[in-house]
Amino acid sequence: MDTSYPREDYLPVPSHKRDPSPTGLVPPPPRDHLVWSIFNTIYMNFCCLGFVALAFSVKVWAPSGDGRLNARCYNVLATAGSVVLPLLLAALVIAGVIHLSKLAQESVGFFTYQFSPSDDEDN
């Protein structure tokens, strides 16, 4: 048992060893992109990227704090994949329909060719 006076645990903390941050301020919570991840999981779950983003969004609150950048990246990929790919597919379908209509018009012109009477060899 330590009987020395004054005990070290009752001594005041020197000013140079105190925490430099004010005690009244709380750091802002980490950005977890949880709402965006839930939206991507429910509505825009392209290749399950929305679910992966949701998993990383929940992982932000873990003690290690990993997943913040990954949640944002997967949310961007899920949103881009769910918006850009259908637009690209629609553009390809429209281009294909236009191309097929031009081919059909050319083939109609080919099959409706009228031979003149001088081309007949039956005379």
mmCIF file of C-alpha atoms in Angstrom:
data_model
loop_
_atom_site.group_PDB
_atom_site.id
_atom_site.type_symbol
_atom_site.label_atom_id
_atom_site.label_comp_id
_atom_site.label_asym_id
_atom_site.label_seq_id
_atom_site.Cartn_x
_atom_site.Cartn_y
_atom_site.Cartn_z
ATOM 1 C CA MET A 1 0.000 0.000 0.000
ATOM 2 C CA ASP A 2 1.293 3.393 -1.003
ATOM 3 C CA THR A 3 1.291 5.897 1.856
ATOM 4 C CA SER A 4 3.211 8.692 0.172
ATOM 5 C CA TYR A 5 1.692 12.115 0.282
ATOM 6 C CA PRO A 6 0.382 13.641 -2.013
ATOM 7 C CA ARG A 7 -0.805 10.781 -4.133
ATOM 8 C CA GLU A 8 -0.247 11.091 -7.853
ATOM 9 C CA ASP A 9 -3.839 10.390 -8.876
ATOM 10 C CA TYR A 10 -5.033 13.460 -6.877
ATOM 11 C CA LEU A 11 -2.514 15.878 -8.330
ATOM 12 C CA PRO A 12 -3.855 18.427 -10.833
ATOM 13 C CA VAL A 13 -2.955 17.844 -14.471
ATOM 14 C CA PRO A 14 -0.401 20.346 -15.777
ATOM 15 C CA SER A 15 -1.680 22.625 -18.538
ATOM 16 C CA HIS A 16 0.794 21.301 -21.117
ATOM 17 C CA LYS A 17 -0.588 17.746 -20.671
ATOM 18 C CA ARG A 18 -4.259 18.677 -20.966
ATOM 19 C CA ASP A 19 -6.352 17.886 -23.997
ATOM 20 C CA PRO A 20 -6.022 20.825 -26.428
ATOM 21 C CA SER A 21 -9.619 20.522 -27.667
ATOM 22 C CA PRO A 22 -12.346 22.287 -25.743
ATOM 23 C CA THR A 23 -14.331 19.890 -23.608
ATOM 24 C CA GLY A 24 -17.692 21.245 -24.766
ATOM 25 C CA LEU A 25 -17.289 20.463 -28.470
ATOM 26 C CA VAL A 26 -18.132 17.039 -29.847
ATOM 27 C CA PRO A 27 -16.617 16.010 -33.182
ATOM 28 C CA PRO A 28 -19.146 15.654 -36.000
ATOM 29 C CA PRO A 29 -20.359 12.125 -36.705
ATOM 30 C CA PRO A 30 -18.772 10.358 -39.682
ATOM 31 C CA ARG A 31 -20.606 10.539 -42.987
ATOM 32 C CA ASP A 32 -21.983 7.077 -43.516
ATOM 33 C CA HIS A 33 -24.175 7.694 -46.610
ATOM 34 C CA LEU A 34 -26.758 5.386 -45.027
ATOM 35 C CA VAL A 35 -29.847 6.924 -46.637
ATOM 36 C CA TRP A 36 -28.222 6.835 -50.066
ATOM 37 C CA SER A 37 -27.230 3.197 -49.472
ATOM 38 C CA ILE A 38 -30.747 2.212 -48.446
ATOM 39 C CA PHE A 39 -32.164 3.939 -51.544
ATOM 40 C CA ASN A 40 -29.654 2.120 -53.769
ATOM 41 C CA THR A 41 -30.403 -1.199 -52.078
ATOM 42 C CA ILE A 42 -34.153 -0.887 -52.567
ATOM 43 C CA TYR A 43 -34.453 0.860 -55.921
ATOM 44 C CA MET A 44 -31.110 0.724 -57.756
ATOM 45 C CA ASN A 45 -29.511 -2.550 -56.777
ATOM 46 C CA PHE A 46 -27.400 -2.970 -59.898
ATOM 47 C CA CYS A 47 -25.284 -6.136 -59.516
ATOM 48 C CA CYS A 48 -25.914 -6.011 -55.728
ATOM 49 C CA LEU A 49 -23.759 -2.883 -55.429
ATOM 50 C CA GLY A 50 -26.487 -1.210 -53.373
ATOM 51 C CA PHE A 51 -26.315 -3.988 -50.806
ATOM 52 C CA VAL A 52 -22.519 -3.787 -50.679
ATOM 53 C CA ALA A 53 -22.759 -0.017 -50.172
ATOM 54 C CA LEU A 54 -25.225 -0.597 -47.338
ATOM 55 C CA ALA A 55 -22.827 -3.032 -45.691
ATOM 56 C CA PHE A 56 -19.982 -0.510 -45.839
ATOM 57 C CA SER A 57 -22.265 2.260 -44.597
ATOM 58 C CA VAL A 58 -23.035 0.242 -41.496
ATOM 59 C CA LYS A 59 -19.353 -0.588 -41.142
ATOM 60 C CA VAL A 60 -18.530 3.121 -40.711
ATOM 61 C CA TRP A 61 -19.950 2.977 -37.184
ATOM 62 C CA ALA A 62 -17.660 0.089 -36.226
ATOM 63 C CA PRO A 63 -14.824 0.915 -33.814
ATOM 64 C CA SER A 64 -12.291 0.698 -36.632
ATOM 65 C CA GLY A 65 -14.237 3.254 -38.682
ATOM 66 C CA ASP A 66 -13.474 1.557 -41.975
ATOM 67 C CA GLY A 67 -15.852 1.762 -44.881
ATOM 68 C CA ARG A 68 -16.477 5.493 -45.267
ATOM 69 C CA LEU A 69 -14.757 5.832 -48.639
ATOM 70 C CA ASN A 70 -15.916 2.405 -49.781
ATOM 71 C CA ALA A 71 -19.554 3.212 -49.002
ATOM 72 C CA ARG A 72 -19.386 6.341 -51.122
ATOM 73 C CA CYS A 73 -17.622 4.568 -53.999
ATOM 74 C CA TYR A 74 -20.118 1.704 -54.088
ATOM 75 C CA ASN A 75 -23.035 4.145 -53.909
ATOM 76 C CA VAL A 76 -21.640 6.061 -56.877
ATOM 77 C CA LEU A 77 -21.146 2.820 -58.817
ATOM 78 C CA ALA A 78 -24.633 1.554 -58.006
ATOM 79 C CA THR A 79 -26.259 4.832 -58.987
ATOM 80 C CA ALA A 80 -24.220 5.181 -62.168
ATOM 81 C CA GLY A 81 -24.838 1.572 -63.132
ATOM 82 C CA SER A 82 -28.560 1.892 -62.555
ATOM 83 C CA VAL A 83 -28.914 5.181 -64.427
ATOM 84 C CA VAL A 84 -26.275 5.110 -67.170
ATOM 85 C CA LEU A 85 -26.663 1.503 -68.334
ATOM 86 C CA PRO A 86 -30.419 1.700 -69.051
ATOM 87 C CA LEU A 87 -29.858 4.978 -70.923
ATOM 88 C CA LEU A 88 -27.075 3.340 -72.936
ATOM 89 C CA LEU A 89 -29.286 0.327 -73.671
ATOM 90 C CA ALA A 90 -32.141 2.582 -74.788
ATOM 91 C CA ALA A 91 -29.775 4.485 -77.100
ATOM 92 C CA LEU A 92 -28.544 1.220 -78.627
ATOM 93 C CA VAL A 93 -32.111 -0.012 -79.181
ATOM 94 C CA ILE A 94 -33.112 3.263 -80.828
ATOM 95 C CA ALA A 95 -30.025 3.182 -83.071
ATOM 96 C CA GLY A 96 -30.813 -0.432 -84.016
ATOM 97 C CA VAL A 97 -34.428 0.385 -84.864
ATOM 98 C CA ILE A 98 -33.344 3.312 -87.059
ATOM 99 C CA HIS A 99 -30.782 1.119 -88.822
ATOM 100 C CA LEU A 100 -33.309 -1.681 -89.409
ATOM 101 C CA SER A 101 -35.898 0.764 -90.763
ATOM 102 C CA LYS A 102 -33.362 2.077 -93.286
ATOM 103 C CA LEU A 103 -32.517 -1.489 -94.324
ATOM 104 C CA ALA A 104 -36.200 -2.285 -94.717
ATOM 105 C CA GLN A 105 -36.760 0.768 -96.927
ATOM 106 C CA GLU A 106 -33.810 -0.202 -99.116
ATOM 107 C CA SER A 107 -34.995 -3.795 -99.415
ATOM 108 C CA VAL A 108 -38.524 -2.679 -100.351
ATOM 109 C CA GLY A 109 -36.991 -0.630 -103.149
ATOM 110 C CA PHE A 110 -34.986 -3.642 -104.300
ATOM 111 C CA PHE A 111 -37.922 -6.064 -104.394
ATOM 112 C CA THR A 112 -40.314 -3.636 -106.118
ATOM 113 C CA TYR A 113 -38.042 -3.104 -109.101
ATOM 114 C CA GLN A 114 -40.046 -3.050 -112.289
ATOM 115 C CA PHE A 115 -38.545 -4.584 -115.376
ATOM 116 C CA SER A 116 -39.170 -2.752 -118.626
ATOM 117 C CA PRO A 117 -40.734 -4.681 -121.534
ATOM 118 C CA SER A 118 -37.531 -4.467 -123.554
ATOM 119 C CA ASP A 119 -35.758 -6.568 -120.928
ATOM 120 C CA ASP A 120 -38.006 -9.571 -121.612
ATOM 121 C CA GLU A 121 -36.370 -12.263 -123.728
ATOM 122 C CA ASP A 122 -39.667 -13.843 -124.709
ATOM 123 C CA ASN A 123 -40.044 -11.571 -127.762
#
